[in-house]
Amino acid sequence: MMAGAMWRYPYVGYHDRIDTDGKLWPGLSAIDDVISGLKKAAKAMTVAGEPPEKPLFAWGFDPIFLPTERLNRRHLDAVSATRPIVVQHSNFHLLTANSPALALAGYTRETNVTGVAKGPDGELNGELQEMAAMFPLMRRVGVDFRALSAHLDSIKAFASIARQTGTTTMTDLHAELPDKDLATLFATTGAADLPLRIVPMLGAAMMPPKEVGPRALELRAKATDMLRLGGVKLVLDGSIQGYTARLRWPYHVNGAPNGIWVIAPEQAEELILEPREAEAPNASDHDHAHGHDHGAAYRSWSTTGGYLTRADLEALLNGPPAGLFRFKGRIALKGGGAVKAHLVGRLHELTPCDAAPTRAVAIGLAPAFEPEAFRLRWDRIVSPTP
């Protein structure tokens, strides 16, 4: 639902996009075009009487499509040396900020925080990777995606985006879903002016593990035909095109460090196990673990970091904690019975001899693939390969 809220801010992406009012925003195919657009937006804020310390936030930027120097702090300092400038990347796993914005979060060359990127000279290059690094700055510039998504106008804008493509069901794959937001959703979904079915997934990392299962059950009991509730989402690692995803060898093609855990493996295990304890064995209609093959996805398939065998899966299903893995629907095992499988999504990379999909099916798991990731980005991701 955040997609409906983002159009409050300037769009600086590579691809043409149509906003919620039907206006076409031409794509920006060079960093100079991005900088020019940001300068116009900053000037408009000044003309409108906005104070020089009010941040300028823009979104949709994807550096893999711009074959020049990667956007950095110096580029954005050229937009303004006083106004904080923040450019959110299209994957929402990274952002780039100028010096005034970095100062708001107290980031300096001495900062030793995973995700606060630095150049070869040890100075901040302006890129912040993953939420732990981004959140202190986002909070200070006053951009709260979760709160924005719950506004009535954001939900209607979300429906407008769906209507433009003839889409009748949309998902929000990482939602906090507090009661006040649910009240707005219940009042909105199914109304004549919002003909859209919404399927939000509860963000498991937003609460203690022991609370995830009961909360998912509570939400599922309240679900309606137009507001499907009960699903749970874990974001395990970072972004492929941002080079923060956790991959196995040979890792990232550009030699970047091997990714960032968004949820530590030990915490992920707890978040998978806890909701399936006896008091909530079927905590959700399905779970969706955002994990990029190779490293993160494999880790999420097993509570020991290795592979689950068919015997392992059957033992888990037949003994405590019951219902460890659940998939929306049932998959028959040979010999009868039913498998409740854990859905692991977003497997982008597979080596030519990788048997992971076959093995996943054999042990009752359900991997999901994103063909659009290959179509839109794969050639760009692998192009730096020597």
Coordinates of C-alpha atoms in Angstrom, one line a residue:
M1 CA 0.0 0.0 0.0
M2 CA 3.1 2.2 0.3
A3 CA 2.8 2.5 -3.5
G4 CA -0.2 4.8 -3.1
A5 CA 1.7 7.0 -0.6
M6 CA 4.9 7.5 -2.6
W7 CA 3.3 9.8 -5.2
R8 CA 3.3 12.5 -2.5
Y9 CA 7.0 12.9 -3.5
P10 CA 8.9 13.5 -6.7
Y11 CA 9.6 10.4 -8.8
V12 CA 13.2 10.0 -10.2
G13 CA 13.2 6.5 -11.6
Y14 CA 14.5 5.2 -14.9
H15 CA 11.2 3.9 -16.3
D16 CA 8.2 5.9 -17.4
R17 CA 5.5 5.7 -14.8
I18 CA 1.9 6.9 -14.5
D19 CA 0.9 8.4 -11.1
T20 CA -2.4 7.9 -9.3
D21 CA -4.0 10.8 -11.2
G22 CA -3.0 9.5 -14.6
K23 CA -0.1 11.8 -15.2
L24 CA 2.9 10.4 -17.0
W25 CA 6.3 10.9 -15.4
P26 CA 9.0 10.3 -18.0
G27 CA 11.9 8.1 -16.9
L28 CA 15.3 9.7 -16.2
S29 CA 18.0 7.9 -18.1
A30 CA 21.1 9.7 -16.7
I31 CA 22.3 10.9 -13.4
D32 CA 22.5 14.4 -14.8
D33 CA 18.7 14.2 -15.4
V34 CA 18.1 13.0 -11.9
I35 CA 20.1 15.9 -10.5
S36 CA 18.3 18.3 -12.7
G37 CA 15.0 17.0 -11.6
L38 CA 16.0 17.3 -8.0
K39 CA 17.1 20.9 -8.5
K40 CA 13.8 21.8 -9.9
A41 CA 12.0 20.1 -7.0
A42 CA 14.2 22.0 -4.5
K43 CA 13.6 25.3 -6.3
A44 CA 9.8 24.6 -6.2
M45 CA 10.1 24.1 -2.4
T46 CA 11.9 27.4 -2.0
V47 CA 9.4 29.3 -4.2
A48 CA 6.6 27.8 -2.1
G49 CA 8.2 29.2 1.0
E50 CA 9.4 26.0 2.5
P51 CA 12.2 26.6 5.0
P52 CA 15.7 25.6 3.8
E53 CA 16.0 22.9 6.5
K54 CA 12.9 21.0 5.3
P55 CA 14.1 17.8 3.6
L56 CA 13.5 17.0 0.0
F57 CA 12.6 13.3 -0.5
A58 CA 12.4 11.6 -3.9
W59 CA 11.9 8.0 -4.8
G60 CA 12.1 5.3 -7.6
F61 CA 15.8 5.7 -8.3
D62 CA 17.5 2.5 -9.6
P63 CA 21.3 2.9 -10.2
I64 CA 21.7 -0.4 -12.2
F65 CA 20.1 1.3 -15.2
L66 CA 22.5 4.3 -15.3
P67 CA 25.9 3.2 -16.7
T68 CA 27.8 6.1 -15.1
E69 CA 29.2 6.9 -11.7
R70 CA 26.9 5.6 -9.0
L71 CA 24.8 8.4 -7.4
N72 CA 26.6 9.6 -4.2
R73 CA 26.7 12.3 -1.6
R74 CA 28.6 14.8 -3.8
H75 CA 26.0 14.6 -6.5
L76 CA 23.3 15.5 -4.0
D77 CA 25.3 18.2 -2.3
A78 CA 25.3 19.9 -5.7
V79 CA 21.5 20.0 -5.5
S80 CA 21.6 21.8 -2.1
A81 CA 24.3 22.3 0.5
T82 CA 21.8 23.2 3.1
R83 CA 18.5 21.3 2.4
P84 CA 18.6 17.6 3.3
I85 CA 18.2 15.5 0.2
V86 CA 17.2 11.9 0.3
V87 CA 16.7 9.7 -2.7
Q88 CA 15.0 6.3 -2.0
H89 CA 16.0 3.5 -4.3
S90 CA 13.3 1.6 -6.2
N91 CA 13.8 -1.5 -4.2
F92 CA 13.4 0.3 -0.9
H93 CA 16.4 -1.5 0.5
L94 CA 18.8 1.5 -0.1
L95 CA 18.8 5.2 -0.2
T96 CA 21.3 7.9 -1.1
A97 CA 21.6 11.1 1.0
N98 CA 23.5 14.4 0.8
S99 CA 25.7 15.8 3.6
P100 CA 23.1 17.8 5.5
A101 CA 20.8 14.7 5.5
L102 CA 23.6 12.4 6.8
A103 CA 24.4 15.0 9.5
L104 CA 20.8 14.7 10.7
A105 CA 21.4 11.1 11.6
G106 CA 24.8 11.8 13.1
Y107 CA 26.6 9.8 10.5
T108 CA 30.3 10.6 10.1
R109 CA 33.4 8.8 8.8
E110 CA 33.9 7.4 12.3
T111 CA 30.4 5.7 12.1
N112 CA 30.9 1.9 12.2
V113 CA 27.4 0.6 11.3
T114 CA 26.6 -2.1 8.8
G115 CA 25.0 -0.5 5.8
V116 CA 26.5 3.0 6.2
A117 CA 28.6 2.9 3.1
K118 CA 32.0 4.6 2.6
G119 CA 34.2 5.3 -0.3
P120 CA 37.8 4.2 -0.8
D121 CA 38.9 7.3 1.1
G122 CA 36.9 6.3 4.2
E123 CA 34.4 9.1 3.8
L124 CA 30.7 8.6 3.7
N125 CA 29.6 8.1 0.1
G126 CA 26.0 8.9 1.0
E127 CA 24.5 5.4 0.5
L128 CA 22.6 3.8 3.3
Q129 CA 21.8 0.1 2.9
E130 CA 18.9 -1.7 4.6
M131 CA 16.6 -0.5 7.3
A132 CA 19.0 -0.5 10.3
A133 CA 21.1 2.1 8.5
M134 CA 18.2 3.9 6.8
F135 CA 15.7 4.2 9.7
P136 CA 17.6 6.8 11.8
L137 CA 17.6 9.1 8.8
M138 CA 14.1 8.4 7.7
R139 CA 12.7 9.2 11.1
R140 CA 14.5 12.5 11.2
V141 CA 13.3 13.6 7.7
G142 CA 9.7 12.7 8.7
V143 CA 9.0 10.0 6.1
D144 CA 7.2 7.0 7.8
F145 CA 6.2 4.5 5.1
R146 CA 4.1 2.5 7.5
A147 CA 2.1 5.5 8.7
L148 CA 1.7 6.9 5.2
S149 CA 0.4 3.6 3.9
A150 CA -2.5 3.6 6.3
H151 CA -3.9 7.0 5.3
L152 CA -7.3 6.9 3.6
D153 CA -6.0 8.8 0.6
S154 CA -3.0 6.5 0.3
I155 CA -5.3 3.4 0.2
K156 CA -7.5 5.1 -2.5
A157 CA -4.3 5.9 -4.5
F158 CA -3.3 2.3 -4.2
A159 CA -6.6 1.3 -5.7
S160 CA -6.2 3.8 -8.4
I161 CA -2.9 2.2 -9.4
A162 CA -4.6 -1.2 -9.5
R163 CA -7.5 0.1 -11.6
Q164 CA -5.1 1.5 -14.2
T165 CA -3.9 -2.0 -15.0
G166 CA -7.2 -3.8 -14.5
T167 CA -5.9 -5.5 -11.3
T168 CA -8.6 -6.5 -8.8
T169 CA -6.4 -8.1 -6.0
M170 CA -3.2 -6.5 -4.6
T171 CA -0.9 -7.5 -1.8
D172 CA 1.0 -5.5 0.8
L173 CA 3.9 -7.8 1.5
H174 CA 5.1 -6.2 4.7
A175 CA 2.4 -4.6 6.9
E176 CA 2.4 -3.7 10.5
L177 CA -1.4 -3.9 10.8
P178 CA -2.2 -2.2 14.1
D179 CA -5.8 -2.0 15.0
K180 CA -6.2 1.7 14.0
D181 CA -5.0 0.9 10.5
L182 CA -7.2 -2.2 10.2
A183 CA -10.2 0.0 11.1
T184 CA -9.4 2.2 8.0
L185 CA -9.0 -0.9 5.8
F186 CA -12.2 -2.5 7.0
A187 CA -14.1 0.8 6.4
T188 CA -12.6 1.2 2.9
T189 CA -12.2 -2.2 1.3
G190 CA -15.3 -3.4 -0.6
A191 CA -16.8 0.1 -0.8
A192 CA -18.2 1.2 -4.2
D193 CA -15.3 3.8 -4.6
L194 CA -12.6 1.2 -3.8
P195 CA -13.3 -1.9 -5.8
L196 CA -10.1 -3.7 -4.7
R197 CA -9.3 -6.8 -2.7
I198 CA -6.2 -6.3 -0.5
V199 CA -4.1 -9.1 0.9
P200 CA -1.7 -7.6 3.5
M201 CA 1.0 -9.8 5.1
L202 CA 1.9 -9.2 8.7
G203 CA 5.6 -8.2 9.1
A204 CA 6.9 -10.8 11.6
A205 CA 9.9 -8.8 12.7
M206 CA 7.8 -6.0 13.9
M207 CA 6.8 -7.8 17.2
P208 CA 8.3 -10.4 19.6
P209 CA 8.3 -13.9 18.1
K210 CA 5.8 -15.2 20.7
E211 CA 3.2 -12.6 19.6
V212 CA 3.4 -13.4 15.9
G213 CA 1.3 -16.6 15.9
P214 CA -1.5 -15.3 18.1
R215 CA -1.7 -12.0 16.2
A216 CA -1.9 -13.9 12.9
L217 CA -4.7 -16.0 14.2
E218 CA -6.5 -13.0 15.5
L219 CA -6.2 -11.3 12.1
R220 CA -7.3 -14.3 10.2
A221 CA -10.5 -14.5 12.3
K222 CA -11.3 -10.9 11.2
A223 CA -10.7 -11.4 7.5
T224 CA -13.3 -10.6 4.9
D225 CA -13.6 -11.4 1.2
M226 CA -12.1 -8.0 0.3
L227 CA -9.5 -7.9 3.1
R228 CA -7.7 -11.2 3.3
L229 CA -5.7 -11.5 6.6
G230 CA -3.6 -14.1 8.4
G231 CA -0.4 -14.2 6.2
V232 CA 3.0 -13.6 7.7
K233 CA 6.1 -12.2 6.0
L234 CA 9.8 -12.4 6.9
V235 CA 12.3 -10.2 5.1
L236 CA 15.5 -12.2 5.6
D237 CA 18.1 -10.4 3.5
G238 CA 18.7 -7.4 1.2
S239 CA 18.4 -6.6 -2.5
I240 CA 20.0 -8.3 -5.5
Q241 CA 20.3 -5.1 -7.6
G242 CA 21.5 -3.2 -4.5
Y243 CA 24.1 -5.9 -3.9
T244 CA 22.9 -6.4 -0.3
A245 CA 21.3 -9.8 -0.8
R246 CA 22.9 -12.8 1.0
L247 CA 24.2 -15.1 -1.7
R248 CA 26.4 -18.3 -1.8
W249 CA 29.7 -18.4 -3.7
P250 CA 30.5 -16.9 -6.1
Y251 CA 28.5 -14.1 -4.5
H252 CA 27.9 -10.8 -6.2
V253 CA 29.2 -10.4 -9.7
N254 CA 30.7 -7.0 -9.0
G255 CA 32.8 -8.2 -6.0
A256 CA 30.6 -6.5 -3.4
P257 CA 30.6 -7.9 0.1
N258 CA 28.3 -10.8 0.5
G259 CA 25.1 -9.0 1.5
I260 CA 23.3 -8.0 4.7
W261 CA 21.1 -10.0 7.0
V262 CA 17.9 -8.0 7.6
I263 CA 16.9 -10.6 10.1
A264 CA 19.7 -12.5 11.7
P265 CA 19.6 -16.3 11.0
E266 CA 19.0 -17.2 14.6
Q267 CA 16.1 -14.7 14.8
A268 CA 14.7 -16.0 11.6
E269 CA 14.6 -19.5 13.1
E270 CA 12.9 -18.2 16.2
L271 CA 10.3 -16.4 14.0
I272 CA 9.6 -19.5 12.0
L273 CA 9.4 -21.8 15.0
E274 CA 7.6 -19.7 17.7
P275 CA 4.3 -19.0 15.9
R276 CA 3.9 -22.7 15.2
E277 CA 4.0 -23.7 18.9
A278 CA 1.0 -25.6 20.3
E279 CA -1.1 -22.5 21.0
A280 CA -1.1 -21.5 17.4
P281 CA -0.1 -24.4 15.2
N282 CA -1.6 -23.0 12.0
A283 CA -0.8 -19.4 12.6
S284 CA -1.4 -18.1 9.1
D285 CA -2.9 -19.0 5.8
H286 CA 0.7 -19.0 4.5
D287 CA 4.1 -17.6 5.3
H288 CA 6.2 -15.8 2.8
A289 CA 10.0 -15.6 3.5
H290 CA 11.7 -12.9 1.3
G291 CA 15.0 -14.7 0.8
H292 CA 17.3 -14.5 -2.2
D293 CA 18.8 -17.7 -3.4
H294 CA 21.4 -18.8 -2.5
G295 CA 22.3 -18.0 1.1
A296 CA 19.2 -16.6 2.6
A297 CA 16.6 -18.9 1.0
Y298 CA 18.5 -22.0 1.9
R299 CA 18.9 -20.8 5.5
S300 CA 15.2 -20.2 5.8
W301 CA 14.4 -23.8 4.6
S302 CA 16.0 -25.3 7.7
T303 CA 16.2 -24.5 11.3
T304 CA 19.7 -26.0 11.4
G305 CA 21.1 -24.1 8.3
G306 CA 21.2 -27.3 6.2
Y307 CA 18.7 -29.1 4.1
L308 CA 15.5 -30.6 5.3
T309 CA 15.0 -34.2 4.2
R310 CA 11.6 -35.7 3.6
A311 CA 12.0 -37.5 6.9
D312 CA 12.9 -34.3 8.7
L313 CA 9.8 -32.6 7.3
E314 CA 7.5 -35.5 8.2
A315 CA 9.0 -35.6 11.7
L316 CA 8.4 -31.9 12.2
L317 CA 4.8 -32.2 11.0
N318 CA 4.1 -35.2 13.1
G319 CA 5.8 -34.1 16.3
P320 CA 6.0 -30.8 18.3
P321 CA 5.8 -28.1 17.3
A322 CA 2.9 -29.2 15.1
G323 CA 2.4 -27.5 11.8
L324 CA 5.9 -25.9 11.6
F325 CA 5.5 -25.3 7.9
R326 CA 2.2 -24.2 6.3
F327 CA 1.3 -23.4 2.7
K328 CA -2.0 -22.0 1.5
G329 CA -3.5 -25.3 0.3
R330 CA -2.2 -28.8 0.8
I331 CA 0.4 -30.8 -1.1
A332 CA 0.0 -34.6 -0.9
L333 CA 3.0 -36.7 0.2
K334 CA 3.6 -40.1 -1.2
G335 CA 2.0 -42.5 1.1
G336 CA -0.8 -40.1 2.1
G337 CA -1.0 -37.3 4.6
A338 CA -0.6 -33.6 3.9
V339 CA 2.3 -31.3 3.8
K340 CA 2.1 -27.8 5.3
A341 CA 4.9 -26.1 3.4
H342 CA 6.8 -22.9 4.2
L343 CA 6.7 -20.6 1.2
V344 CA 10.1 -19.3 0.3
G345 CA 9.9 -16.5 -2.2
R346 CA 12.1 -14.6 -4.6
L347 CA 14.6 -17.1 -5.8
H348 CA 16.4 -15.0 -8.4
E349 CA 19.7 -16.9 -8.9
L350 CA 20.4 -20.6 -9.6
T351 CA 23.6 -22.1 -10.8
P352 CA 23.3 -24.3 -13.9
C353 CA 23.6 -27.5 -11.9
D354 CA 21.5 -26.3 -9.0
A355 CA 19.0 -28.9 -7.8
A356 CA 17.4 -26.6 -5.3
P357 CA 13.9 -26.3 -7.0
T358 CA 13.7 -30.1 -7.4
R359 CA 14.8 -30.7 -3.8
A360 CA 12.5 -28.1 -2.5
V361 CA 9.5 -29.8 -4.1
A362 CA 10.7 -33.2 -3.0
I363 CA 10.7 -32.2 0.7
G364 CA 7.3 -30.4 0.4
L365 CA 8.5 -26.8 0.1
A366 CA 7.1 -24.3 -2.4
P367 CA 9.7 -22.0 -4.0
A368 CA 8.4 -19.0 -5.8
F369 CA 10.1 -17.4 -8.8
E370 CA 10.0 -13.8 -10.1
P371 CA 10.3 -13.9 -13.9
E372 CA 9.9 -10.2 -14.1
A373 CA 13.2 -9.8 -12.1
F374 CA 15.0 -11.6 -14.9
R375 CA 13.2 -9.7 -17.6
L376 CA 13.7 -6.2 -16.1
R377 CA 17.0 -6.4 -14.3
W378 CA 19.0 -9.5 -14.9
D379 CA 21.0 -8.3 -17.8
R380 CA 21.9 -5.1 -15.9
I381 CA 22.9 -7.1 -12.8
V382 CA 25.3 -9.4 -14.6
S383 CA 26.7 -6.8 -17.1
P384 CA 29.6 -5.8 -14.7
T385 CA 30.9 -9.4 -14.9
P386 CA 34.5 -9.4 -16.1

